[in-house]
């Protein structure tokens, strides 16, 4: 066989690069379009769920909650106005198709980041904002202390979630049996447990903790301490727009970095006179960073002034003293043994 010449090899390489560039052209053409549409529209469209503490409208119809605050933070980054955002409730079955169809600019509905959602469905995920795990909410009178004790039980699972596969995997691994009851309507989920239609419910533990408060007699039920899966909940957007993804990323990181610096909604102004060059860049006192990345140099300052840092968002909505009464756990800063971490602002 005649050896390939250097010229032939070079031509082949150039040809491959041209083909690759051609294949990527549609994606490149999409870059920036999300932000352009948002600015033209004058607001950000956000898909959310309906779980108290995470996303729920108050008596005046104004949305509030842990994930809602990140939607408002995003509106601050883009418009410097936390109210230039529209929240729409979307069911677990409809939220991803709706995002794919362009009905939302972003999903902040407690979406679990998975490899199939990234590759097969074509979604990008921002930073994990809540580390969760699938749990089991059971009747106390069953006397169970762990998942294996539910051998032969009837368990309600909500369709369109990762919970369906996780619970099947769990019982297959343990060699036990259960009867799944797939429930599509969110309103029917807790009702199934309340009425005795099922012995237990399985879903993200955060969701179950909230749903327990909605039961007729919450004290008759217990959330088992066991976690059946990893459920990293993150903002989700359509693939193909790197600019929009980075805006989402660094909006979330701003709330995390602020907590690490000790900057809060109440004391942020006192940090404007800091001599620390990292804090000066972060708050836009030194405008070079913001100018280099094409954002308002004070975008991080504006976010903290409007919604606070990550810890404040957590504690205000789902932490100790709230009906959900969650401990920070893995959602503590990395400096305190948790997984919450921001890359450097430099």
XYZ file of C-alpha atoms in Angstrom, residues 52-215:
164
model
C -44.397 25.434 48.648
C -40.964 26.704 49.602
C -39.580 26.141 46.116
C -42.145 27.733 43.803
C -45.650 28.874 44.647
C -47.753 32.007 44.134
C -48.701 33.964 47.262
C -52.192 35.287 48.031
C -51.597 38.149 45.591
C -50.472 35.836 42.800
C -46.804 36.823 43.111
C -44.483 33.840 42.745
C -42.070 33.119 45.571
C -39.692 30.344 46.601
C -36.155 28.998 46.361
C -36.104 28.437 42.591
C -38.163 31.566 41.957
C -35.435 33.670 43.564
C -32.917 32.378 41.015
C -35.337 33.408 38.261
C -35.471 36.900 39.729
C -31.671 36.947 40.011
C -31.474 36.132 36.305
C -33.811 39.033 35.521
C -31.471 41.280 37.495
C -28.484 40.124 35.442
C -30.269 40.831 32.159
C -32.452 43.842 33.022
C -31.362 44.954 36.517
C -35.012 44.430 37.437
C -36.099 41.337 39.447
C -39.675 41.674 38.200
C -38.941 41.364 34.487
C -39.660 37.659 34.612
C -42.766 35.564 33.944
C -43.263 32.336 35.905
C -45.490 29.595 34.505
C -46.392 26.349 36.233
C -45.550 23.316 34.112
C -46.168 19.674 35.078
C -43.330 17.120 35.202
C -44.748 15.559 32.038
C -44.911 18.801 30.051
C -41.979 20.884 31.292
C -39.187 19.416 29.114
C -41.250 19.306 25.888
C -42.345 22.890 26.600
C -38.730 23.997 27.025
C -37.750 22.202 23.819
C -40.613 23.933 21.981
C -39.386 27.358 23.118
C -42.249 28.103 25.504
C -39.686 28.854 28.220
C -36.235 30.421 28.177
C -35.265 28.335 31.184
C -36.675 25.670 33.485
C -36.287 26.277 37.212
C -38.649 23.513 38.242
C -36.388 21.173 40.176
C -35.111 19.339 37.091
C -32.634 16.516 37.755
C -29.538 16.683 35.574
C -29.040 13.353 33.771
C -26.920 12.142 30.872
C -29.902 11.224 28.681
C -31.463 14.640 29.150
C -28.165 16.190 28.108
C -27.355 13.948 25.112
C -30.618 12.433 23.914
C -33.008 15.290 24.658
C -30.542 18.090 23.942
C -30.587 20.186 27.105
C -27.825 22.108 28.838
C -27.751 22.426 32.601
C -26.491 25.263 34.723
C -24.839 24.780 38.148
C -26.564 22.455 40.593
C -28.499 24.696 42.957
C -29.930 21.959 45.174
C -28.484 18.526 45.930
C -31.402 16.224 46.584
C -32.139 12.498 46.649
C -35.204 10.364 46.110
C -37.014 9.473 49.313
C -40.015 7.543 50.603
C -42.941 9.079 52.474
C -44.813 6.365 54.351
C -47.623 5.869 56.844
C -46.230 5.625 60.369
C -48.552 2.734 61.225
C -46.685 0.545 58.731
C -43.812 0.494 61.205
C -41.108 0.596 58.519
C -37.699 2.200 58.997
C -36.109 1.598 55.577
C -37.087 1.018 51.975
C -36.565 -2.739 52.067
C -39.289 -3.012 54.703
C -41.833 -2.009 52.045
C -41.712 -5.449 50.420
C -45.130 -5.992 48.798
C -46.252 -2.400 49.365
C -48.173 -0.216 46.953
C -46.117 2.871 46.117
C -47.240 5.998 44.297
C -44.830 7.529 41.797
C -45.355 10.606 39.642
C -45.089 10.056 35.902
C -42.586 12.045 33.873
C -39.952 12.036 36.635
C -36.734 10.135 37.312
C -38.549 8.565 40.255
C -40.199 5.907 38.090
C -36.901 4.320 37.065
C -35.214 4.854 40.433
C -37.834 3.012 42.477
C -37.872 0.120 40.002
C -34.076 -0.102 40.167
C -34.146 -0.022 43.972
C -36.562 -2.926 44.345
C -34.837 -4.917 41.615
C -31.514 -4.467 43.426
C -32.915 -5.443 46.825
C -34.824 -8.417 45.455
C -38.068 -7.166 46.973
C -41.392 -6.592 45.254
C -43.749 -3.636 45.114
C -46.791 -2.497 43.181
C -46.269 0.838 41.437
C -49.178 3.241 41.031
C -48.301 5.838 38.400
C -49.969 9.178 39.048
C -49.940 11.941 36.468
C -51.823 14.767 38.182
C -49.805 16.506 40.909
C -52.984 17.215 42.889
C -53.762 13.485 42.991
C -50.313 12.539 44.268
C -50.792 13.356 47.963
C -54.461 12.434 47.782
C -53.471 8.857 46.947
C -51.585 8.587 50.253
C -54.199 10.498 52.239
C -56.996 8.189 51.110
C -55.040 4.955 51.560
C -54.862 4.203 47.864
C -51.109 3.704 48.316
C -48.910 2.782 51.285
C -46.157 5.220 50.374
C -45.079 7.892 47.930
C -41.666 8.181 46.315
C -40.223 11.366 44.836
C -37.396 13.802 45.562
C -37.145 14.112 49.338
C -37.590 17.884 49.179
C -40.841 17.454 47.274
C -42.060 14.833 49.730
C -41.236 17.024 52.730
C -43.381 19.767 51.237
C -46.184 17.368 50.336
C -46.234 15.955 53.869
C -47.330 19.375 55.143
C -50.307 19.229 52.758
C -51.667 15.936 54.104
